[in-house]
Coordinates of N, CA and C in Angstrom, one line a residue:
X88 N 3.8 12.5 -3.9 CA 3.6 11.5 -5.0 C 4.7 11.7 -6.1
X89 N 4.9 13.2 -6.6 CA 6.2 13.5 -7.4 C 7.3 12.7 -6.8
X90 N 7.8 12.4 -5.9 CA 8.9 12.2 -5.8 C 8.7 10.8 -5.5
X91 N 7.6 10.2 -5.0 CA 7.6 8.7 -5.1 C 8.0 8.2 -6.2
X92 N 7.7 9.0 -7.6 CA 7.6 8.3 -9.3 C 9.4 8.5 -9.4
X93 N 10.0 9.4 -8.8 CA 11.5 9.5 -9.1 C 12.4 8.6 -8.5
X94 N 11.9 8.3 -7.1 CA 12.3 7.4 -6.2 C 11.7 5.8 -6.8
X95 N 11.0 5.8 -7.2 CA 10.4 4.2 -7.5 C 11.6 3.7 -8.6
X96 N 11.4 4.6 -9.5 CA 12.9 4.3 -10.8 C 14.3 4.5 -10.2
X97 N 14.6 5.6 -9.2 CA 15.8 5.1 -9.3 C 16.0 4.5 -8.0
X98 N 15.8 4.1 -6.9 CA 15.9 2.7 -5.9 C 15.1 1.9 -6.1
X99 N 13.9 1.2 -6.4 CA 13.5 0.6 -6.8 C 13.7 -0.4 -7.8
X100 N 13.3 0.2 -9.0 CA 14.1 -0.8 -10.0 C 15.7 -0.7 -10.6
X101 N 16.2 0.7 -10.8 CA 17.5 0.7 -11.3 C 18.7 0.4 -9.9
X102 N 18.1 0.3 -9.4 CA 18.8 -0.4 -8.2 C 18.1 -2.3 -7.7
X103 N 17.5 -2.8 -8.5 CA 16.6 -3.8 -8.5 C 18.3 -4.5 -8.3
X104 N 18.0 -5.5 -7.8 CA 19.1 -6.6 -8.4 C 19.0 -7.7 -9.8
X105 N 17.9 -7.5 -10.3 CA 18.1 -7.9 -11.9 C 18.0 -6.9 -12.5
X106 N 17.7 -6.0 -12.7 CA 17.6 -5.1 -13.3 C 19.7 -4.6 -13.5
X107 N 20.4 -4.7 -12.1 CA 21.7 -4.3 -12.1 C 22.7 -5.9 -13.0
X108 N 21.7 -6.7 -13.5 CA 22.4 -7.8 -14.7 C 22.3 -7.3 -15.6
X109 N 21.5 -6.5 -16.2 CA 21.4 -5.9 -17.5 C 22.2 -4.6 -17.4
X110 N 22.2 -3.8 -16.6 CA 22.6 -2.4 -16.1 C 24.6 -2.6 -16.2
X111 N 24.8 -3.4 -15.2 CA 26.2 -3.4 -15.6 C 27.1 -3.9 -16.5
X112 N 26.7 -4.5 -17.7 CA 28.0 -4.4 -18.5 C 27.9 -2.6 -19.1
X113 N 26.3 -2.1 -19.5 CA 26.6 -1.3 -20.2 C 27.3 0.0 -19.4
X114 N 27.6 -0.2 -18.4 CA 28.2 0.8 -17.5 C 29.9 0.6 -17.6
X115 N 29.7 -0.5 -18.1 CA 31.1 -1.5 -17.6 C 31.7 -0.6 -19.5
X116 N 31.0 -0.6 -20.3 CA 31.5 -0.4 -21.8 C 31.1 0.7 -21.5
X117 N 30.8 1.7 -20.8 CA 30.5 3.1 -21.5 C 31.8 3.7 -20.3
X118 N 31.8 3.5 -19.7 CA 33.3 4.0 -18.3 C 34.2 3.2 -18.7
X119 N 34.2 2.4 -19.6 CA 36.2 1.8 -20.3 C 36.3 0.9 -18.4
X120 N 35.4 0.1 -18.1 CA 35.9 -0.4 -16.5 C 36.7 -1.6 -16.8
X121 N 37.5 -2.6 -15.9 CA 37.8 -3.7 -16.5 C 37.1 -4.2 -16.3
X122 N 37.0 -5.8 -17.0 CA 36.2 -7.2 -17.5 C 35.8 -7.5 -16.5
X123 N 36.2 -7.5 -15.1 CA 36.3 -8.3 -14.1 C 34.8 -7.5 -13.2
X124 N 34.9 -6.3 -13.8 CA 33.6 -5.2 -13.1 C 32.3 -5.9 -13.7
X125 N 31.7 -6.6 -12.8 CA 30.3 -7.4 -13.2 C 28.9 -7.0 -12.4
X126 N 27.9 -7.7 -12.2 CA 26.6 -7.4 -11.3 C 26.8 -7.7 -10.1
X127 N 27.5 -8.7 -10.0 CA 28.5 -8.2 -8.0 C 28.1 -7.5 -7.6
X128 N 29.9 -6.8 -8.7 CA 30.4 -5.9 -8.0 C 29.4 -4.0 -8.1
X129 N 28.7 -4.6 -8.9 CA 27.8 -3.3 -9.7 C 26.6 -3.4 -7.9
X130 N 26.0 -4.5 -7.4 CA 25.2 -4.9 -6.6 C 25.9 -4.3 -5.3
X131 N 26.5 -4.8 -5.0 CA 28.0 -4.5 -3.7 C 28.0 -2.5 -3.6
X132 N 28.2 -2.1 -4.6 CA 28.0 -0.5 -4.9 C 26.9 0.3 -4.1
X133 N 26.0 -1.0 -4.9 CA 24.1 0.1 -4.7 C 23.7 -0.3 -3.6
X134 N 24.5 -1.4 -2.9 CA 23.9 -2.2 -1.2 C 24.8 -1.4 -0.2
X135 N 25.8 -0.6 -0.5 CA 26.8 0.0 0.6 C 26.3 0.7 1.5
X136 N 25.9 0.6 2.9 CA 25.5 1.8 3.9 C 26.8 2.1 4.8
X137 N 26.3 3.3 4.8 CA 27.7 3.7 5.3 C 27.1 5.1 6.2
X138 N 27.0 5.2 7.4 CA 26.2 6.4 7.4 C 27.5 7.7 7.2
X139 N 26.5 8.5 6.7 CA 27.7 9.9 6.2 C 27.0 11.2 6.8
X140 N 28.1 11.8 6.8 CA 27.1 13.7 7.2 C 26.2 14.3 6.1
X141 N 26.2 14.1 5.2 CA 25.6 14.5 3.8 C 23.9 13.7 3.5
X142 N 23.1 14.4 3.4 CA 21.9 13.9 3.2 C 21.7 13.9 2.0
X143 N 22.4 14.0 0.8 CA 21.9 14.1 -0.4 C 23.0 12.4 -0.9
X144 N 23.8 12.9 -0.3 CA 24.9 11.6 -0.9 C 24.7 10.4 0.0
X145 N 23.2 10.1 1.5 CA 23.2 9.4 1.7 C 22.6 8.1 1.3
X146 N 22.9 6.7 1.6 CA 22.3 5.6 0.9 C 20.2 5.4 1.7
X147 N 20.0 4.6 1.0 CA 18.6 4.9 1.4 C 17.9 4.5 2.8
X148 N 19.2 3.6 3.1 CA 18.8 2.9 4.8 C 18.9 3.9 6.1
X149 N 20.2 5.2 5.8 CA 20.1 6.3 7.1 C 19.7 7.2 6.3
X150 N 19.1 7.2 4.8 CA 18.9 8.5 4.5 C 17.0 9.1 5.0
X151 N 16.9 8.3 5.7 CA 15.6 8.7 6.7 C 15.9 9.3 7.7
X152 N 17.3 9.2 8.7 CA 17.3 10.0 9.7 C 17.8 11.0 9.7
X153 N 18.5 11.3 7.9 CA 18.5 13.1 8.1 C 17.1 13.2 8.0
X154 N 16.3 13.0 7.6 CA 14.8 13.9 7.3 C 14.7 14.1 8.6
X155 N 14.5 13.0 9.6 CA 13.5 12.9 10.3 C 14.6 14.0 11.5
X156 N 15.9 14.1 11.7 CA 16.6 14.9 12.2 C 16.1 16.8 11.6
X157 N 16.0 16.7 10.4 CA 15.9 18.2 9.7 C 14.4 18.2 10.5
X158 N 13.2 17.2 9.9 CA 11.8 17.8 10.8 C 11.8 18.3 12.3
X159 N 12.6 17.3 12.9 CA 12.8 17.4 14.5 C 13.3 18.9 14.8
X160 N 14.0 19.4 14.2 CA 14.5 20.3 14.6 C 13.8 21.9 13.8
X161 N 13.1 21.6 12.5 CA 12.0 22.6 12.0 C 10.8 22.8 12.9
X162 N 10.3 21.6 13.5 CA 9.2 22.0 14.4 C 9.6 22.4 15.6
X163 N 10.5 22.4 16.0 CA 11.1 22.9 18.0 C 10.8 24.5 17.1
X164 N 11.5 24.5 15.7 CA 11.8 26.0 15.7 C 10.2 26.7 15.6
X165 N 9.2 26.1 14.9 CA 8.2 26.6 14.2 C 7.4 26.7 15.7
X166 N 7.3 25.8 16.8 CA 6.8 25.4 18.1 C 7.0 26.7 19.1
X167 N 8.3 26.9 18.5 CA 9.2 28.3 19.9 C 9.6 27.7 20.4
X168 N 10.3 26.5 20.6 CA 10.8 25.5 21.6 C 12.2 25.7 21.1
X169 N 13.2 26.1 20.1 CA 14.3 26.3 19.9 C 14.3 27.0 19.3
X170 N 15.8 27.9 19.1 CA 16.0 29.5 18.9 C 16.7 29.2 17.3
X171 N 16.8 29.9 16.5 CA 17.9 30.1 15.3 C 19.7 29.8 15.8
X172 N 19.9 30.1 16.6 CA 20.8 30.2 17.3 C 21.2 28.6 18.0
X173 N 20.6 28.3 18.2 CA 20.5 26.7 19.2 C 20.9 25.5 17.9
X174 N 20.0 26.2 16.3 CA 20.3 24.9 15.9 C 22.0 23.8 15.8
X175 N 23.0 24.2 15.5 CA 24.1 24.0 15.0 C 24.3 22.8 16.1
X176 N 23.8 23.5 17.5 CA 24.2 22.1 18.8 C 22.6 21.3 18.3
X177 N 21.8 21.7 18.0 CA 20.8 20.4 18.2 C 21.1 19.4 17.4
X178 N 21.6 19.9 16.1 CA 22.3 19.2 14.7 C 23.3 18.2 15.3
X179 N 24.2 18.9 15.7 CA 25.0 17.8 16.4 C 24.8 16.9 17.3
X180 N 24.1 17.1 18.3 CA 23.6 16.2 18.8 C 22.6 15.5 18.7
X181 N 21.4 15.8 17.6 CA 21.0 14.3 16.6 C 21.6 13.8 16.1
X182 N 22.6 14.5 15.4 CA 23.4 13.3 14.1 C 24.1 12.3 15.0
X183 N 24.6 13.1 16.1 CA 25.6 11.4 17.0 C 24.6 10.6 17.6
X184 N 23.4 11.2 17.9 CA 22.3 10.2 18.2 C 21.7 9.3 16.9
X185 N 21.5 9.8 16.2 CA 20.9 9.0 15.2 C 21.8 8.2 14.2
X186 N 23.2 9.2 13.8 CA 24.5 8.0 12.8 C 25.2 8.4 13.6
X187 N 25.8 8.5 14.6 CA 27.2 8.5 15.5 C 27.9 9.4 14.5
X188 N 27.8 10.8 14.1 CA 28.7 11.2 13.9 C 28.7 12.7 14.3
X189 N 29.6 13.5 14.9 CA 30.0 14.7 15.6 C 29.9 16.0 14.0
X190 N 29.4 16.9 14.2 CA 29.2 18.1 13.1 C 29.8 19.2 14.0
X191 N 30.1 19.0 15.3 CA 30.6 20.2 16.2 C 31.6 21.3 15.6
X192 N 31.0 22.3 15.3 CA 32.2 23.6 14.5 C 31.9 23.5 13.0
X193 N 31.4 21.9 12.4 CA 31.3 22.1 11.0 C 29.7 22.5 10.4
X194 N 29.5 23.8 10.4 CA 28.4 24.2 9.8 C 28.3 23.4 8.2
X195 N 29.4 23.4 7.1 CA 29.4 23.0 6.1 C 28.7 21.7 5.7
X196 N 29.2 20.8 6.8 CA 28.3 19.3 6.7 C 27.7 19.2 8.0
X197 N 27.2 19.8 8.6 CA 25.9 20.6 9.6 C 24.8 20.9 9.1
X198 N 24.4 21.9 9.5 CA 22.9 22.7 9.6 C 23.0 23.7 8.3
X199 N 24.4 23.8 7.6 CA 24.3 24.6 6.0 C 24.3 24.0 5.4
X200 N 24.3 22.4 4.9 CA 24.6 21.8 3.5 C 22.7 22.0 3.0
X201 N 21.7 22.1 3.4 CA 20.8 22.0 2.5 C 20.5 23.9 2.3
X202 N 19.8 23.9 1.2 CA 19.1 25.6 0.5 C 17.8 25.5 1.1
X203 N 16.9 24.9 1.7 CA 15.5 24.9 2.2 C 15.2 25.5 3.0
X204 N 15.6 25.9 3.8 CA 15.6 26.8 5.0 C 15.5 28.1 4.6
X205 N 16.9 28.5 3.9 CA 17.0 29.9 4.0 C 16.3 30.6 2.6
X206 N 15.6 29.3 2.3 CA 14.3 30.1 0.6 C 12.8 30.4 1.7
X207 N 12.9 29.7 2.5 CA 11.9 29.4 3.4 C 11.1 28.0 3.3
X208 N 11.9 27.5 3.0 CA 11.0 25.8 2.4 C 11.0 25.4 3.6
X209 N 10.5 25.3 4.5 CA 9.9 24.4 6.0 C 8.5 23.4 6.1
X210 N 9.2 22.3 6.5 CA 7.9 21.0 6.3 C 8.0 20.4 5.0
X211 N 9.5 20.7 4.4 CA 9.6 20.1 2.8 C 10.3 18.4 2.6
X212 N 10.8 18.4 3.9 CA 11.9 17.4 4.1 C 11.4 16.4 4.2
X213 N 10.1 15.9 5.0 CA 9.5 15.1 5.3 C 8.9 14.0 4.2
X214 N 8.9 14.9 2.4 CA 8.2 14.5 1.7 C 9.4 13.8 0.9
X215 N 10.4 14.1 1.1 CA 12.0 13.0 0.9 C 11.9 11.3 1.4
X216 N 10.7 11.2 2.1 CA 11.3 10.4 2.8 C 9.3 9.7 2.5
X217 N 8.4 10.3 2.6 CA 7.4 9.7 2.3 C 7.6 9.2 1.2
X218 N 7.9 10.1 0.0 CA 8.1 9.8 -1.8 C 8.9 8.4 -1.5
X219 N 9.8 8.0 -0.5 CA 10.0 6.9 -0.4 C 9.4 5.7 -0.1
X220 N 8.3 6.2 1.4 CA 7.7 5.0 1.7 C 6.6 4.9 0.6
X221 N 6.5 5.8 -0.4 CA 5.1 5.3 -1.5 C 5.5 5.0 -2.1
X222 N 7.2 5.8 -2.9 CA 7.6 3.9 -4.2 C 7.5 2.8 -3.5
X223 N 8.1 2.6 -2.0 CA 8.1 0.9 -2.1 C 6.7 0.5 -1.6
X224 N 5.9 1.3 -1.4 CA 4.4 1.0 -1.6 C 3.7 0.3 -3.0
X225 N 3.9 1.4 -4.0 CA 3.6 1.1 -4.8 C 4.4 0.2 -6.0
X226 N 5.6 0.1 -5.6 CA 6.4 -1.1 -6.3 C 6.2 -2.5 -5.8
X227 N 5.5 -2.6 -4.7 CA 5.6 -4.1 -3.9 C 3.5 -4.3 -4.2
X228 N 2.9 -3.5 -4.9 CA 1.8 -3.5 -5.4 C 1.7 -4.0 -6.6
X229 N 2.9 -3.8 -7.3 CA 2.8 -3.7 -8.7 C 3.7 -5.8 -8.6
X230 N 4.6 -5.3 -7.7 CA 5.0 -6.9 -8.1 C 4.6 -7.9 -7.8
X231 N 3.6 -8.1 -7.3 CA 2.8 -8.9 -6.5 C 1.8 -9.3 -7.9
X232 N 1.4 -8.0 -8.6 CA 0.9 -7.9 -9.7 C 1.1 -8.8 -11.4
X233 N 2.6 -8.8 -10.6 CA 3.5 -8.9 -12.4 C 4.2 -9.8 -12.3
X234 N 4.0 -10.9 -12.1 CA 5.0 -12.6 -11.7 C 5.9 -12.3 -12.8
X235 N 6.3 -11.8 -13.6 CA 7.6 -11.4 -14.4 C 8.6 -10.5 -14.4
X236 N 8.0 -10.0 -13.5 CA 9.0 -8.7 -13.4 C 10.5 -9.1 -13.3
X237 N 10.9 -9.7 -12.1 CA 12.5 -10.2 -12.4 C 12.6 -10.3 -13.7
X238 N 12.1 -11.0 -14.5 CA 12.5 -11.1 -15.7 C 12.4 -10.1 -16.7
X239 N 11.8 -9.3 -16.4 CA 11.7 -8.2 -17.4 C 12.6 -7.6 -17.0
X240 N 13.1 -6.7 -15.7 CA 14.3 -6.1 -15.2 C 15.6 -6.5 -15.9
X241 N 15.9 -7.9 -15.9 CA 17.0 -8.4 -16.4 C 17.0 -8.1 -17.7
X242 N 16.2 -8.2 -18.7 CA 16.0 -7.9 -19.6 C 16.0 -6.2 -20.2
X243 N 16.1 -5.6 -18.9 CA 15.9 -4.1 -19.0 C 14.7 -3.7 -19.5
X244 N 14.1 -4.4 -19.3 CA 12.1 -3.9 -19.7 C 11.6 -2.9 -18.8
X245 N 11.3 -2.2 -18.3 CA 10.3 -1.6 -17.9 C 8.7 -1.2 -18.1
X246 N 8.4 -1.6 -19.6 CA 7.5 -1.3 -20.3 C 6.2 -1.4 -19.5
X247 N 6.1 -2.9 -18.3 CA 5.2 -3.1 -17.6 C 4.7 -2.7 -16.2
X248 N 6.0 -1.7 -15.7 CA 5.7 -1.2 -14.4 C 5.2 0.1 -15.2
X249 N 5.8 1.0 -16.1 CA 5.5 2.3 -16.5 C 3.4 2.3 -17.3
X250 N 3.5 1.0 -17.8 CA 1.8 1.1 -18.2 C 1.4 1.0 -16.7
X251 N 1.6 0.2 -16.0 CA 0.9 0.2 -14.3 C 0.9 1.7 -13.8
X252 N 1.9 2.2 -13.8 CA 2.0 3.7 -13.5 C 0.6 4.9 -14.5
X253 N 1.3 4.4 -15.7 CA 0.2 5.2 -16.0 C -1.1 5.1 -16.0
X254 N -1.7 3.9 -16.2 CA -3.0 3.6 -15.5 C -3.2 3.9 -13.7
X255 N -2.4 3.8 -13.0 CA -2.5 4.3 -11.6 C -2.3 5.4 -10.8
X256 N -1.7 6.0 -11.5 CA -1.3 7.0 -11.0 C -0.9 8.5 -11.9
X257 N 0.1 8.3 -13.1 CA -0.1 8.8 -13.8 C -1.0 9.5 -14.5
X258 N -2.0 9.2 -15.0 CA -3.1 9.7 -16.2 C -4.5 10.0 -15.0
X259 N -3.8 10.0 -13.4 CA -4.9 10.4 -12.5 C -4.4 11.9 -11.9
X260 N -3.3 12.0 -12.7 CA -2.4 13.7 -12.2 C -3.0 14.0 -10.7
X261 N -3.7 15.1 -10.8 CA -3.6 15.7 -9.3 C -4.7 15.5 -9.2
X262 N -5.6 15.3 -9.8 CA -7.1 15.0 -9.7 C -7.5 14.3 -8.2
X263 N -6.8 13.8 -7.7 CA -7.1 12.9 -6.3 C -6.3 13.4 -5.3
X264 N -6.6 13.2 -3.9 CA -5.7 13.6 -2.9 C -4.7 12.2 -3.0
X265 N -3.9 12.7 -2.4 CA -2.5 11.5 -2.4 C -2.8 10.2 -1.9
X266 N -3.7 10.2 -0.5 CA -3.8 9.4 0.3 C -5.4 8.3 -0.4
X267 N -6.2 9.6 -1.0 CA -7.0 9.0 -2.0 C -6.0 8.1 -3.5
X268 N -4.9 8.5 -3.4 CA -4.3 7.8 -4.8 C -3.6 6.7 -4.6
X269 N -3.0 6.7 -3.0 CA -2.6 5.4 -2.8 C -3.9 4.5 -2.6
X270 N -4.5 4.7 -2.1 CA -6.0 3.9 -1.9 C -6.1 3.4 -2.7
X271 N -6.5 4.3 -3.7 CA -6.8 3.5 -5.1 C -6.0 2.0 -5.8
X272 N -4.8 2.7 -5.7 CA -3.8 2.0 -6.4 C -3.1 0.7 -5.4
X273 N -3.0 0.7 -4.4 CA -2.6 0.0 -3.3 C -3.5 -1.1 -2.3
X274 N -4.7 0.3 -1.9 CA -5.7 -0.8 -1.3 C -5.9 0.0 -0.2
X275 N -4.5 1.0 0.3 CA -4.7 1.4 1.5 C -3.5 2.8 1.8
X276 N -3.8 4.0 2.1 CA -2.9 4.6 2.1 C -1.1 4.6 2.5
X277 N -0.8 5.4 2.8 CA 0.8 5.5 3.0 C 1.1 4.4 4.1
X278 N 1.8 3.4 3.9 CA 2.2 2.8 5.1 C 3.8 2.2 5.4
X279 N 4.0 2.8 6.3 CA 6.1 2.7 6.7 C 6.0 1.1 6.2
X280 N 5.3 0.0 6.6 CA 5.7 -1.5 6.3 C 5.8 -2.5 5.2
X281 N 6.1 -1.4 3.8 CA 6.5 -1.5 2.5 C 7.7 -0.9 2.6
X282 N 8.3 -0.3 3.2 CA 9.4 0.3 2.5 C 10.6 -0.6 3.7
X283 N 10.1 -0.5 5.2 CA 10.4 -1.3 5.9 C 10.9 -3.0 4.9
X284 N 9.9 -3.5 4.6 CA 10.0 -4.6 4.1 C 11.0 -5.2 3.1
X285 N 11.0 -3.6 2.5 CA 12.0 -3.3 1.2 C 13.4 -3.4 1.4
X286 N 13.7 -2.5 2.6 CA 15.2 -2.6 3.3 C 15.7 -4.3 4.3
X287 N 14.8 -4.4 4.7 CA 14.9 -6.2 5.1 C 15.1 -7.4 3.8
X288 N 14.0 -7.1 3.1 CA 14.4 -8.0 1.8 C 15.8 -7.6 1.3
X289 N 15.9 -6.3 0.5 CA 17.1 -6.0 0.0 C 18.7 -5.9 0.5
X290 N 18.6 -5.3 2.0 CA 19.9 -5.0 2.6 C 20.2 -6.3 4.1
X291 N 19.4 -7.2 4.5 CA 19.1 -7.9 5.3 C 19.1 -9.6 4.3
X292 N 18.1 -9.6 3.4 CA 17.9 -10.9 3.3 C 18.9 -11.2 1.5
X293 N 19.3 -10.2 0.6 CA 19.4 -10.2 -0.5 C 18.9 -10.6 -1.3
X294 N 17.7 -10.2 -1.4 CA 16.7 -11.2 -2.5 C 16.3 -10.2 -3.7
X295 N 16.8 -8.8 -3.4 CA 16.3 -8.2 -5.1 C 16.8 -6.6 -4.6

């Protein structure tokens, strides 16, 4: 749920496409950019997929199959089904399976770029990627909710998703199990076909 509330603000709305009308001039005046740098080209930016070796610098459409590559390869190890030793080839041969790209010999942008492992964080990765499917859960709840929202984005308002949050979710802290909090606030717990819906609307149909 923590990371759904970080994920909701920054792909969700600061990545909204009205919200990026109000967002880019002042980006445009605070970086000295030229005149010509508008909500385009500010949109064109935040829509790029590109798959990369880096899961932190990935965009949000392959940045699911690092997780789901880091789980795949935490459970073989937690299972006994793969050795410490084995990961660096299994690494590589998910990533050309999942984004076509080869890590063969590069530990750096391999199996060492994240700290989770070697603190002992195992089974952490997964919540990268739910905190995602619950913002666009709960953002496609809230707008269904708020027939103004476009307009408030553009306007740079937020004032009306953050009171929804805090009546929903916020001022319910931990007091509820998660699956009990999307319930609440949703109708129905975690489900992949909000966020799904999110990347077809946004990167497929360009409607926000």
């Amino acid at each position: 749920i923590h990371e759904s509330q970080s994920l909701l603000f920054e792909k969700q709305i600061f990545n909204h496409k009205s919200f990026t009308a109000f967002l880019a001039p002042k980006v445009r005046s605070a970086l000295s950019l030229p005149d010509s740098f508008g909500a385009d080209q500010m949109w064109q930016l935040n829509t790029h997929v590109e798959a990369g070796f880096t899961r932190v610098e990935a965009d949000e459409v392959s940045y699911p199959m690092h997780v789901i590559l880091r789980y795949e390869i935490e459970s073989a190890l937690i299972n006994g089904s793969l050795e410490a030793e084995d990961i660096p080839d299994a690494w590589d041969e998910k990533m050309q399976a999942y984004l076509g790209l080869s890590t063969a010999g590069n530990y750096k942008d391999g199996c060492m770029q994240d700290m989770h492992w070697t603190d002992g964080s195992f089974g952490y990765f997964p919540t990268y990627t739910l905190g995602a499917l619950n913002a666009a859960q709960l953002f496609a709840t809230h707008r269904d909710q708020n027939t103004g929202l476009d307009e408030q984005l553009a306007a740079g308002d937020v004032s009306a998703v953050k009171a929804w949050l805090q009546q929903n979710i916020w001022s319910k802290a931990s007091f509820s199990q998660s699956q009990q909090l999307l319930q609440e606030a949703t109708g129905e717990g975690t489900h992949a076909k909000y966020f799904l819906d999110h990347i077809q609307a946004r990167y497929l149909d360009e409607r926000y």
